[in-house]
PDB file of C-alpha atoms in Angstrom:
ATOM      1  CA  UNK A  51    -112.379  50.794  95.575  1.00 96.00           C
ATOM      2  CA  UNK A  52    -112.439  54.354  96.532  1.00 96.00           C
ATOM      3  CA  UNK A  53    -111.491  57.895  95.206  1.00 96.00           C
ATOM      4  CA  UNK A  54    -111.070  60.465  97.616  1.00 96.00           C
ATOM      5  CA  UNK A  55    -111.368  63.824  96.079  1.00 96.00           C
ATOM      6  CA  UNK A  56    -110.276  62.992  93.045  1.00 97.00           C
ATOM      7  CA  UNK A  57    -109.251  65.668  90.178  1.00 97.00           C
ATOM      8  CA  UNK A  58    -107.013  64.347  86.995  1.00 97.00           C
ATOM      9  CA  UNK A  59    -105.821  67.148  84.684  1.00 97.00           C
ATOM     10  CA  UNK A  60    -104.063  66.794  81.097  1.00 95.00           C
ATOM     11  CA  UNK A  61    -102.472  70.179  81.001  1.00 94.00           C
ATOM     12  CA  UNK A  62    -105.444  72.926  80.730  1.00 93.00           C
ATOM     13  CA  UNK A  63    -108.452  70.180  80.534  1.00 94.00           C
ATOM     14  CA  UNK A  64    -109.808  68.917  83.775  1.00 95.00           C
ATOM     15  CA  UNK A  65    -111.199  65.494  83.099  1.00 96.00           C
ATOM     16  CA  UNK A  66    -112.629  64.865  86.282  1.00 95.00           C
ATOM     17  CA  UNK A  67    -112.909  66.830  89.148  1.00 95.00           C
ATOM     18  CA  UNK A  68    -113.129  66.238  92.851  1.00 95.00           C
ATOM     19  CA  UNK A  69    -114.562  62.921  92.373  1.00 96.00           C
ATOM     20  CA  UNK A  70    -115.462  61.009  95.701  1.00 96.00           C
ATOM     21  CA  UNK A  71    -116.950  57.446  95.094  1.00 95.00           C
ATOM     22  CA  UNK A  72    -116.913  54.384  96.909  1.00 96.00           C
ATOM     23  CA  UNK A  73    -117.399  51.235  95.231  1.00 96.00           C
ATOM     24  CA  UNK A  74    -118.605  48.063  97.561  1.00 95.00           C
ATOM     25  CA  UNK A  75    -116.934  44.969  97.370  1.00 96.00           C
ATOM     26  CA  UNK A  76    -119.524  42.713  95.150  1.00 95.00           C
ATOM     27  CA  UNK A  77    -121.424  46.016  93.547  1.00 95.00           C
ATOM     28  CA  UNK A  78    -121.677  46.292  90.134  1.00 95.00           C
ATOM     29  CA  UNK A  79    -121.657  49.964  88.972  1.00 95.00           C
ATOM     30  CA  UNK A  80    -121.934  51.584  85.478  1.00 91.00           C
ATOM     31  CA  UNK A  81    -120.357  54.850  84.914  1.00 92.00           C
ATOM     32  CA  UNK A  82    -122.533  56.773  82.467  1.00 86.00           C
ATOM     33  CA  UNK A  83    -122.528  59.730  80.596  1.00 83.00           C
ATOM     34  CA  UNK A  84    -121.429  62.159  77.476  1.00 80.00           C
ATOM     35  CA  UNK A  85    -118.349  61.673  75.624  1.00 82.00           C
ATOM     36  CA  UNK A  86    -115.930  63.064  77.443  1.00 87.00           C
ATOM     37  CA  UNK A  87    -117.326  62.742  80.511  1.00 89.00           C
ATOM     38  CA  UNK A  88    -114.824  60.787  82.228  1.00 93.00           C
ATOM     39  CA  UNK A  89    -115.346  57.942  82.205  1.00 94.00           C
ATOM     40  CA  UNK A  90    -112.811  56.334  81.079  1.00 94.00           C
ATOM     41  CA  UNK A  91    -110.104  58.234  82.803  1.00 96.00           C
ATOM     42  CA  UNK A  92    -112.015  56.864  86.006  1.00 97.00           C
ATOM     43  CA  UNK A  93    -111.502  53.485  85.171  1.00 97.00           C
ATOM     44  CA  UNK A  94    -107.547  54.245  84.031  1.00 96.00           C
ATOM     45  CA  UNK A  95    -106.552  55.863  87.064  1.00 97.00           C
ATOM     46  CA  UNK A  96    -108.596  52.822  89.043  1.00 97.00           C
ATOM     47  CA  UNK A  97    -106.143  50.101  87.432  1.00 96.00           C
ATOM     48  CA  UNK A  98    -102.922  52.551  87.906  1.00 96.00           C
ATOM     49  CA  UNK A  99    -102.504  53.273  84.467  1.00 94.00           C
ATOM     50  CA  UNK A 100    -102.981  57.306  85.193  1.00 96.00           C
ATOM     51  CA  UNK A 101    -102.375  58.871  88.715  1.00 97.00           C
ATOM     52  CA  UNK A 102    -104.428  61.588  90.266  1.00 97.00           C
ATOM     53  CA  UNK A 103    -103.391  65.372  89.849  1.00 97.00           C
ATOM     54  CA  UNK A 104    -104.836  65.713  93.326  1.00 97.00           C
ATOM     55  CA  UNK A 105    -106.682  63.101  95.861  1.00 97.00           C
ATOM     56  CA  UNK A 106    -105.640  59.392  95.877  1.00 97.00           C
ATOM     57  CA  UNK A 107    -107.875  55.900  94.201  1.00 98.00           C
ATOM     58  CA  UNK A 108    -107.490  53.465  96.752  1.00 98.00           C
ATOM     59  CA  UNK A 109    -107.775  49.539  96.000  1.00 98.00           C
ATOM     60  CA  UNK A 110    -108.486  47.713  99.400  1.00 96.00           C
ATOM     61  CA  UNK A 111    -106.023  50.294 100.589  1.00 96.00           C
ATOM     62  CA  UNK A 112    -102.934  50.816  98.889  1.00 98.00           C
ATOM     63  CA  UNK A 113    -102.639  53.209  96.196  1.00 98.00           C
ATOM     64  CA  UNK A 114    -103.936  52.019  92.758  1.00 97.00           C
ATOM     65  CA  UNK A 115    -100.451  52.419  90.813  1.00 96.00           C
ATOM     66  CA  UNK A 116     -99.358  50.476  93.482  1.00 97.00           C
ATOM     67  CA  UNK A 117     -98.152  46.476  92.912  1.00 93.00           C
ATOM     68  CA  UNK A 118    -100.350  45.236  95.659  1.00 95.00           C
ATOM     69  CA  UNK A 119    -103.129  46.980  94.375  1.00 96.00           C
ATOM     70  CA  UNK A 120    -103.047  45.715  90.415  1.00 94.00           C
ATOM     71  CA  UNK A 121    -102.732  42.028  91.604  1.00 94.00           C
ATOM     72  CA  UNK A 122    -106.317  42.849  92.521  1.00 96.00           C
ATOM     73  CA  UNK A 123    -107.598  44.358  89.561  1.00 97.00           C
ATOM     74  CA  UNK A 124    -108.227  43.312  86.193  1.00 96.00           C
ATOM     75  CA  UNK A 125    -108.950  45.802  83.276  1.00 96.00           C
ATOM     76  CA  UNK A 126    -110.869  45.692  80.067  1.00 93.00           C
ATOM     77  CA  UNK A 127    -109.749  48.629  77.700  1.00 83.00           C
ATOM     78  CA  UNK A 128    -111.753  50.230  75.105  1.00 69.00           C
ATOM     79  CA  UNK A 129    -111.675  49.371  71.281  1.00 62.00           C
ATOM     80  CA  UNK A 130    -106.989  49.043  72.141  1.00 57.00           C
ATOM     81  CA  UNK A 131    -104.634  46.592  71.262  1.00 70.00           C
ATOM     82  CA  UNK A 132    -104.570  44.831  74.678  1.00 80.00           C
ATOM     83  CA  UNK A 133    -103.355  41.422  73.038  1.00 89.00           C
ATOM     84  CA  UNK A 134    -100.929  40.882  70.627  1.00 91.00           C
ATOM     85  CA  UNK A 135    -101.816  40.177  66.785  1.00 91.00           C
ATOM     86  CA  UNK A 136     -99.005  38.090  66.064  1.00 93.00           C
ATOM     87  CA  UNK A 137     -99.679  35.772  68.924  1.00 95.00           C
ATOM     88  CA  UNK A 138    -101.684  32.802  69.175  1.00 97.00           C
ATOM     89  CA  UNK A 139    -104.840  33.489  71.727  1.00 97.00           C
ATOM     90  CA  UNK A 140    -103.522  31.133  74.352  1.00 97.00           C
ATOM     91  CA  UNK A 141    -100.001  32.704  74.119  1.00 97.00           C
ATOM     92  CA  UNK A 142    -100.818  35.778  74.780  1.00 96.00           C
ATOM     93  CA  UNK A 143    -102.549  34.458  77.667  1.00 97.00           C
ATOM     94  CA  UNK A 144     -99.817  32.998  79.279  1.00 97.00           C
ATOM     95  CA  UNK A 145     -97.711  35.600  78.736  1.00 97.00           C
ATOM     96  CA  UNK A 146    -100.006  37.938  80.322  1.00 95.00           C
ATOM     97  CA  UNK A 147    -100.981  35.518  83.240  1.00 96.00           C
ATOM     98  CA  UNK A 148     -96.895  35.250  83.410  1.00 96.00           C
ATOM     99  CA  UNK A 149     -97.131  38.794  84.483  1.00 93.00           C
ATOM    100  CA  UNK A 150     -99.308  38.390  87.211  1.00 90.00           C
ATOM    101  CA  UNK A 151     -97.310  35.506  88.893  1.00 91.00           C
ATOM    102  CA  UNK A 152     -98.597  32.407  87.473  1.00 94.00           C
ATOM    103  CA  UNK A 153     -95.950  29.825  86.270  1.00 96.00           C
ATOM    104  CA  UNK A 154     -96.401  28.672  83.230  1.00 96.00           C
ATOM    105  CA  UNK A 155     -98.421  25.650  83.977  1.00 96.00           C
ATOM    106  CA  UNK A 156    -100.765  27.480  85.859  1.00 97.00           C
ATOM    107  CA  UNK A 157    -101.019  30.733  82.912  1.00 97.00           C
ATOM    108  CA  UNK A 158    -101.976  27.547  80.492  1.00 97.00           C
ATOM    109  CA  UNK A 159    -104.638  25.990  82.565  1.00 97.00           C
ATOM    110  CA  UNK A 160    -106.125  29.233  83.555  1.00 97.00           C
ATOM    111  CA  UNK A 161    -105.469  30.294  79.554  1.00 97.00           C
ATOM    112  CA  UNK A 162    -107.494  27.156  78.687  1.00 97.00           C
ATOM    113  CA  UNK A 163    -110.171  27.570  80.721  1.00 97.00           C
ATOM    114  CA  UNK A 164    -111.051  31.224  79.889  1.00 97.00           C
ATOM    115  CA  UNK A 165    -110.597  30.576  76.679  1.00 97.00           C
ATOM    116  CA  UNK A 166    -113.543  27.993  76.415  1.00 96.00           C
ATOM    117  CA  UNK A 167    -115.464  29.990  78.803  1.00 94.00           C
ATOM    118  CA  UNK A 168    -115.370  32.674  75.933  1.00 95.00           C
ATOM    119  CA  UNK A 169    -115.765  30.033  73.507  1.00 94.00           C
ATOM    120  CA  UNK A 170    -112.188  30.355  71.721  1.00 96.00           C
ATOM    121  CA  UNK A 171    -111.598  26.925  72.439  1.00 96.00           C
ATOM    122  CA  UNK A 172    -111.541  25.789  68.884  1.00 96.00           C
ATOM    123  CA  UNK A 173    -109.477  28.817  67.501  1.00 96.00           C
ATOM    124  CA  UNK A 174    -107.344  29.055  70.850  1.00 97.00           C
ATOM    125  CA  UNK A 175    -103.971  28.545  68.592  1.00 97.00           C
ATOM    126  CA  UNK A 176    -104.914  30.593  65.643  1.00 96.00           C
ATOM    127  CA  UNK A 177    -103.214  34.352  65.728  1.00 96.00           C
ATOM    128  CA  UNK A 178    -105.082  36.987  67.355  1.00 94.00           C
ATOM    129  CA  UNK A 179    -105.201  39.092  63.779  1.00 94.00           C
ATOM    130  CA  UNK A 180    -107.062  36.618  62.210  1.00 95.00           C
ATOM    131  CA  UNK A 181    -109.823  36.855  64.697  1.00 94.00           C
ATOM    132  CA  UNK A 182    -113.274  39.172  64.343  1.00 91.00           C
ATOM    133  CA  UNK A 183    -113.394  42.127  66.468  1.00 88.00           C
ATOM    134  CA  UNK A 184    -115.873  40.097  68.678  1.00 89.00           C
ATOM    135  CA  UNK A 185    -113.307  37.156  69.159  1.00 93.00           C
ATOM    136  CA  UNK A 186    -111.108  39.932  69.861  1.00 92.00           C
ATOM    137  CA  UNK A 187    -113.103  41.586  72.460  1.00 91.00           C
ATOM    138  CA  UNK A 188    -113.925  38.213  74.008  1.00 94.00           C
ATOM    139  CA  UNK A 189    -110.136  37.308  74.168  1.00 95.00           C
ATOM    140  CA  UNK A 190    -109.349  40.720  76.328  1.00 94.00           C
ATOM    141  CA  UNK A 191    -112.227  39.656  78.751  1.00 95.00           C
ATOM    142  CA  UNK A 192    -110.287  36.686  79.198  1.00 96.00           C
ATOM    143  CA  UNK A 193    -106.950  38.653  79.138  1.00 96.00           C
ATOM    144  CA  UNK A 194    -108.293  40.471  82.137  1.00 96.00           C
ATOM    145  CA  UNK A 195    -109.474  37.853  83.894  1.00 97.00           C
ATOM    146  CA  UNK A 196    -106.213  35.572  83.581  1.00 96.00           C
ATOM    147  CA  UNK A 197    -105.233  36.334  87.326  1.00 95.00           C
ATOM    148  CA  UNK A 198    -108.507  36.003  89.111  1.00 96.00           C
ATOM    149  CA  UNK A 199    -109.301  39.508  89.970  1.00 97.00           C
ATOM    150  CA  UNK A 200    -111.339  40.945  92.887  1.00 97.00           C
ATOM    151  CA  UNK A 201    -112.185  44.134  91.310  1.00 98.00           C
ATOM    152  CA  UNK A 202    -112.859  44.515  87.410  1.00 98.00           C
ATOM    153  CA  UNK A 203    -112.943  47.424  85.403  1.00 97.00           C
ATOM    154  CA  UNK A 204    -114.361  47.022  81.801  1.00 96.00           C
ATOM    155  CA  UNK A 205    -114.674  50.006  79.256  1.00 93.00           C
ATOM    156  CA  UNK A 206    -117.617  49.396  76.461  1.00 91.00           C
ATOM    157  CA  UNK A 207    -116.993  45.790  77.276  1.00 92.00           C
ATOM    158  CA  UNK A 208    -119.472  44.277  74.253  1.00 90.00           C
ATOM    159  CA  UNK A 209    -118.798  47.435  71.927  1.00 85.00           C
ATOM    160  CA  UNK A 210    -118.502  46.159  68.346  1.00 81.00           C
ATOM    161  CA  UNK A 211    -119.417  42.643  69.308  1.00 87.00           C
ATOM    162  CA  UNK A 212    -121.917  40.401  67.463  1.00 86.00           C
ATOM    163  CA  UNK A 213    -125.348  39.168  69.053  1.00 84.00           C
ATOM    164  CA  UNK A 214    -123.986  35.769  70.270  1.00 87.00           C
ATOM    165  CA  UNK A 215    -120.622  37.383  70.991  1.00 89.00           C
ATOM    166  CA  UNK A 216    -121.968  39.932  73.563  1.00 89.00           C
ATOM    167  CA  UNK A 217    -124.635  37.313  75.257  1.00 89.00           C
ATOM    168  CA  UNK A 218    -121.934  35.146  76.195  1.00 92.00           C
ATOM    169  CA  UNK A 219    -119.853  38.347  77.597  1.00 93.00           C
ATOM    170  CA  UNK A 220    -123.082  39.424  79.215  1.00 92.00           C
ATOM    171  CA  UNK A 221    -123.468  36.032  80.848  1.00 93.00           C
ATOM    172  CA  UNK A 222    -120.271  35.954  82.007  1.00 95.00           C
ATOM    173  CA  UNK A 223    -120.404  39.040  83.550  1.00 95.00           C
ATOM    174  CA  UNK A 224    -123.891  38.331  85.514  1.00 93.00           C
ATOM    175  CA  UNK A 225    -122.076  35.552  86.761  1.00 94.00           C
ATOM    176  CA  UNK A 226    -119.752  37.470  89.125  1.00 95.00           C
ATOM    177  CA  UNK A 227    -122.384  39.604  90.522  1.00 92.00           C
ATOM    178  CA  UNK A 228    -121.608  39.583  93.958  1.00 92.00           C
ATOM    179  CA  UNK A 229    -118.258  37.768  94.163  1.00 95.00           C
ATOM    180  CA  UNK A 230    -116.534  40.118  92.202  1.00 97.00           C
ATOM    181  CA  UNK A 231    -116.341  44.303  91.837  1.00 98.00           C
ATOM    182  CA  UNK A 232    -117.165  45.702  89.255  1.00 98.00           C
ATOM    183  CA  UNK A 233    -117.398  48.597  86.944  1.00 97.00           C
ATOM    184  CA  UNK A 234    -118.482  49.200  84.168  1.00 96.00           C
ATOM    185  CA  UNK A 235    -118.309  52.581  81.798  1.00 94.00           C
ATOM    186  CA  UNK A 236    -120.963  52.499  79.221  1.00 87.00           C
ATOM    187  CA  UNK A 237    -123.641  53.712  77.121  1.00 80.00           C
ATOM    188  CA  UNK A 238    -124.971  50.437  75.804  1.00 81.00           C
ATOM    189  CA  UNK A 239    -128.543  49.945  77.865  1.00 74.00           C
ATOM    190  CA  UNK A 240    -127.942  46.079  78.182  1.00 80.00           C
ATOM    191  CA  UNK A 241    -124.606  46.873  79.784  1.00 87.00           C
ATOM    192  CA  UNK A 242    -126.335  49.543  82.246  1.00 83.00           C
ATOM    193  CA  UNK A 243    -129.321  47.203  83.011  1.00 79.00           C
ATOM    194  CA  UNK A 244    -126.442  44.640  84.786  1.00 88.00           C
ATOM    195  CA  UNK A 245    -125.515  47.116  87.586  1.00 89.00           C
ATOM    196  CA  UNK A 246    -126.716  47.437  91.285  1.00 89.00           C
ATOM    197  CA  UNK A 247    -125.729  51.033  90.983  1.00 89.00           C
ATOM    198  CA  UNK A 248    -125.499  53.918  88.124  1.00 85.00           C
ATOM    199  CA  UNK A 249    -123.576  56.809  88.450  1.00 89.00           C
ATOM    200  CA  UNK A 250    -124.208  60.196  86.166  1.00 85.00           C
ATOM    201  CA  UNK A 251    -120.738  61.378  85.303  1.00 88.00           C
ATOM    202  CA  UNK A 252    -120.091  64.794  84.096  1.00 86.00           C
ATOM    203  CA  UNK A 253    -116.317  65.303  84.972  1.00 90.00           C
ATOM    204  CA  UNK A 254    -117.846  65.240  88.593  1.00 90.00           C
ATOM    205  CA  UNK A 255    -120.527  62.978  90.145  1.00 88.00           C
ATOM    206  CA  UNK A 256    -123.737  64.452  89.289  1.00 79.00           C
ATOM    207  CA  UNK A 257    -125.819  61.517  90.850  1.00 70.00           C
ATOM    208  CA  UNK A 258    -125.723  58.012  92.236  1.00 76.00           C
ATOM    209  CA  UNK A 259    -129.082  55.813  91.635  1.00 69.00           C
ATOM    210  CA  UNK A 260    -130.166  52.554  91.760  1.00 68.00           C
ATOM    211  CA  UNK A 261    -130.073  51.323  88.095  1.00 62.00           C
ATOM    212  CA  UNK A 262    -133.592  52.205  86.535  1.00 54.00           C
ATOM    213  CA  UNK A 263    -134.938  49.834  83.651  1.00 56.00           C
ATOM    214  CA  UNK A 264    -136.424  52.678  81.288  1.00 70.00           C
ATOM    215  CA  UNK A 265    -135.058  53.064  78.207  1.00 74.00           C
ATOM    216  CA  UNK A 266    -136.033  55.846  75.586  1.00 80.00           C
ATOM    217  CA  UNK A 267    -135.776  55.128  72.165  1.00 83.00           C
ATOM    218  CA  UNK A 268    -135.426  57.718  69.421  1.00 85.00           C
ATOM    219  CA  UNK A 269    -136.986  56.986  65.683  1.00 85.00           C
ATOM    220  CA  UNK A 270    -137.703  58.482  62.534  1.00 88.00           C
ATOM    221  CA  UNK A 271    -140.803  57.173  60.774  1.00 89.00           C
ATOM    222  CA  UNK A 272    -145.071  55.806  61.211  1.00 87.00           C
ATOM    223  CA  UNK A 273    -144.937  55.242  65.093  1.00 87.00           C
ATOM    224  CA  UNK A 274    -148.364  54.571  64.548  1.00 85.00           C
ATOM    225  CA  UNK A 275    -147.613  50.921  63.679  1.00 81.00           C
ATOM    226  CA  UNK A 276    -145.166  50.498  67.176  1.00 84.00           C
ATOM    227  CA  UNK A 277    -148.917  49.089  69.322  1.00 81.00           C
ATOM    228  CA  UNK A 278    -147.631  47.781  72.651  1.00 82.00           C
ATOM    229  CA  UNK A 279    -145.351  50.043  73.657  1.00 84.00           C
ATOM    230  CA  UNK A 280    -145.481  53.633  75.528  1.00 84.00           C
ATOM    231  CA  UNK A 281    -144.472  56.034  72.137  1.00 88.00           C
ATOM    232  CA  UNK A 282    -144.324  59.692  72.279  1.00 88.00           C
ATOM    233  CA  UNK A 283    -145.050  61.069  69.115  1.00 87.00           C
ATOM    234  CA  UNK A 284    -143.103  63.858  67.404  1.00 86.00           C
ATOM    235  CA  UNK A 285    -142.967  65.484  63.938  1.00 84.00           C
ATOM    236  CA  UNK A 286    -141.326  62.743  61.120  1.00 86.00           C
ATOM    237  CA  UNK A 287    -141.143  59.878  64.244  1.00 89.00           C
ATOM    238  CA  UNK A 288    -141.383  59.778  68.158  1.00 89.00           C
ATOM    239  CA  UNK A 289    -139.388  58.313  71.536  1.00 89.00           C
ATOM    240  CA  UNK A 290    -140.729  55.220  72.556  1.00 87.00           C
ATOM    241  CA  UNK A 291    -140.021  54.101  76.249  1.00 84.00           C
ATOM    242  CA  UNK A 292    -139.497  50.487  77.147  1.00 80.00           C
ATOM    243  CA  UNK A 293    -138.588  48.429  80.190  1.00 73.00           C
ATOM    244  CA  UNK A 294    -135.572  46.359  79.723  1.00 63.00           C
ATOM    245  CA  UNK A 295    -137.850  43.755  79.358  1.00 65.00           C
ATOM    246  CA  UNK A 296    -139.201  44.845  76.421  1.00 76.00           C
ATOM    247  CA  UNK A 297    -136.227  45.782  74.636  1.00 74.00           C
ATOM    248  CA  UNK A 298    -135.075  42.756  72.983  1.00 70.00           C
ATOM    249  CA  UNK A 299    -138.785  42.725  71.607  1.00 80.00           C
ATOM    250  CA  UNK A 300    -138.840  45.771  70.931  1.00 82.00           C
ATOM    251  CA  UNK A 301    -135.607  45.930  68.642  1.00 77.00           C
ATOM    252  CA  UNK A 302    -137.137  42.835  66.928  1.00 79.00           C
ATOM    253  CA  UNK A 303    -140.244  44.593  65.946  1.00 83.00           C
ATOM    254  CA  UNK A 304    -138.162  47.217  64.678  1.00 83.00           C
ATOM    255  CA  UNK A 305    -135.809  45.464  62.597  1.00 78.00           C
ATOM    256  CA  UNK A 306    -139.039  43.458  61.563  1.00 83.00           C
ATOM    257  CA  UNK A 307    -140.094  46.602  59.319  1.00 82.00           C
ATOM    258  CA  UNK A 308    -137.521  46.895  56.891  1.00 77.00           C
ATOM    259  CA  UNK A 309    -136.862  50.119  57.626  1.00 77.00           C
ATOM    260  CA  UNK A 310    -140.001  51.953  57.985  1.00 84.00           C
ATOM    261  CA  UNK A 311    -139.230  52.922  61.729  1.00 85.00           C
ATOM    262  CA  UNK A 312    -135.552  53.841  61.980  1.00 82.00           C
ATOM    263  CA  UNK A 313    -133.502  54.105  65.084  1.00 81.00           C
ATOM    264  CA  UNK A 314    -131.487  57.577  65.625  1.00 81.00           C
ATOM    265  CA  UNK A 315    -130.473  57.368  69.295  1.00 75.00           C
ATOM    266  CA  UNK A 316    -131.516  55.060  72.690  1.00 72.00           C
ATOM    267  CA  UNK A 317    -130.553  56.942  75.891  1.00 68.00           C
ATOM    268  CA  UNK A 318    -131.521  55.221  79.285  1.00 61.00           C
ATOM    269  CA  UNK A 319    -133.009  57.326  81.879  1.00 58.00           C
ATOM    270  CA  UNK A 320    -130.784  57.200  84.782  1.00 46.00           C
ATOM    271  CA  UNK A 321    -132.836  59.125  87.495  1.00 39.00           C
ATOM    272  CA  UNK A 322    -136.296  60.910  87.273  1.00 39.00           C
ATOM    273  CA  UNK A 323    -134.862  64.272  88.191  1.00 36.00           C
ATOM    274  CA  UNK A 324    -133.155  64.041  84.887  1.00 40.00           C
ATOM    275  CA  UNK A 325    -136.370  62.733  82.627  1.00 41.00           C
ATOM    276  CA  UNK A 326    -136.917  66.459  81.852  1.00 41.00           C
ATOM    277  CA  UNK A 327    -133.280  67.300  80.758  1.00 46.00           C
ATOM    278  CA  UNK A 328    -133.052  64.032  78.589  1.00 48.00           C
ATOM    279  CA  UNK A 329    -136.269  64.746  77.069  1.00 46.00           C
ATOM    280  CA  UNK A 330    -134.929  68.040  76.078  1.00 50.00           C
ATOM    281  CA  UNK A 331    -131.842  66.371  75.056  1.00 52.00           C
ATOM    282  CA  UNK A 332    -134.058  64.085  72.341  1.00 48.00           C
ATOM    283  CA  UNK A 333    -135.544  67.101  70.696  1.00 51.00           C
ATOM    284  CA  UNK A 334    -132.097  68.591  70.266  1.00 56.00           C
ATOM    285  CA  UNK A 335    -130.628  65.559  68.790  1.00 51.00           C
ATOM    286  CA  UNK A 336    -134.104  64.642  66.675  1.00 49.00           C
ATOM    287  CA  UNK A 337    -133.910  68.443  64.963  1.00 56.00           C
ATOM    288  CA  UNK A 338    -130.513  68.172  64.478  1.00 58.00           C
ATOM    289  CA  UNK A 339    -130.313  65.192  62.646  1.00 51.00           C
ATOM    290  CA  UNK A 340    -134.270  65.478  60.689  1.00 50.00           C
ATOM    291  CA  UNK A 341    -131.803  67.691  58.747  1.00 53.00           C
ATOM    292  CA  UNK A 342    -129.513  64.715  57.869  1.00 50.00           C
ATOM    293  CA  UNK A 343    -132.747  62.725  56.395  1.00 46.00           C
TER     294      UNK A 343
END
């Protein structure tokens, strides 16, 4: 997957600009940073769904709006509609692996075994609007999936999913590693800990790093009962830094104290030559909101 000086424009607003990237086949990459950073308008014009105002997104070389290049790529869409309510899960799975090619038998025993992969099995010919927005999220993984991808582009992919929900889409997507592309646009630190490669999106590429395992944790409340763990203290709470490792744990410990130590915002620290700005960044966002308290 590659963009070659890559600029999209909606009218006056650049979304990205001159964006060159090259994605290895097997690498798993997370696209991070503000709202509005791009991210997702990387991932659209990736799949075809947006062409470039200037430059070209290649997909093992043909143009990505291209037919031969969206047999190859599968894509995961943010918080939409990409299935249809008032069809059963496995329907809208063969329809959509109907699309790509498949005949039906083949759309209904790929349907089937996503669908258990996901853990749908059971509710496989229930409608898609009674499902929870986990199922739902679960079902577009699969819907993205149906024709075997080489390169996979997932937006937020466990955003507004339970616990067991998002290990299972977690799992699935550490299975891949290496025989499948992938990126991934996120801000959710579990998400970011997955890839080989991060890159720091601001409408351009700012960096490209190997993905670091520090994540910075803003709270409100007695830090002085968080022993264990590397805490920065500040007026009315503090940042505490933790490896990925420690994360889960930590989270428990937090939830643990009924709401003594609150969480306001958890950043991950990309690269160190940005430590300094996100630090900065935390004491904007703690003043801002010790107002809200």
């Amino acid at each position: 997957l590659m963009y070659i000086n890559v600029t999209k424009a909606f009218g006056k607003i650049i979304a990205v600009e001159d964006v060159n990237l090259n994605v290895r086949d097997g690498e798993i990459v997370a696209l991070v940073g503000p709202n509005g950073a791009g991210k997702t308008t990387l991932l659209k014009l990736a799949a075809g769904i947006l062409l470039p105002t200037r430059g070209r997104v290649l997909v093992y070389g043909f143009d990505a709006h291209t037919k031969e290049a969206k047999r190859r790529v599968g894509f995961m869409t943010p918080m939409d509609r990409g299935v249809y309510w008032r069809l059963t899960a496995l329907d809208n799975l063969v329809f959509y692996g109907t699309l790509y090619g498949l005949s039906v038998r083949e759309s209904k025993a790929r349907a089937i075994e996503l669908l258990r992969e996901f853990g749908l099995e059971a509710r496989a010919n229930d409608w898609v609007a009674t499902y929870s927005t986990g199922m739902m999220r679960r079902l577009e993984l699969a819907r993205a999936m149906m024709h075997d991808p080489d390169i996979l582009l997932l937006d937020e992919p466990t955003s507004g999913i339970d616990v067991d929900g998002k290990g299972i889409v977690l799992e699935y997507i550490r299975r891949l590693r290496g025989r499948k592309t992938i990126v991934i646009a996120s801000h959710d630190p579990q998400e970011i800990e997955l890839a080989d490669r991060v890159i720091y999106l601001n409408r351009r590429v700012i960096d490209q790093k190997p993905a670091l395992k520090i994540i910075k944790v803003l709270v409100k409340g007695d830090v002085s009962r968080l022993s264990g763990f590397r805490v920065t203290p500040m007026d009315g709470g503090g940042v505490i830094y933790a490896t990925m490792d420690e994360f889960n744990t930590l989270i428990s410990k937090l939830a643990s104290m009924n709401g003594a130590v609150k969480v306001v915002d958890i950043n991950v620290e990309i690269a160190q030559a940005y430590a300094d700005q996100n630090a900065r960044r935390f004491e904007r966002v703690f003043d801002r909101r010790r107002g809200e308290w």
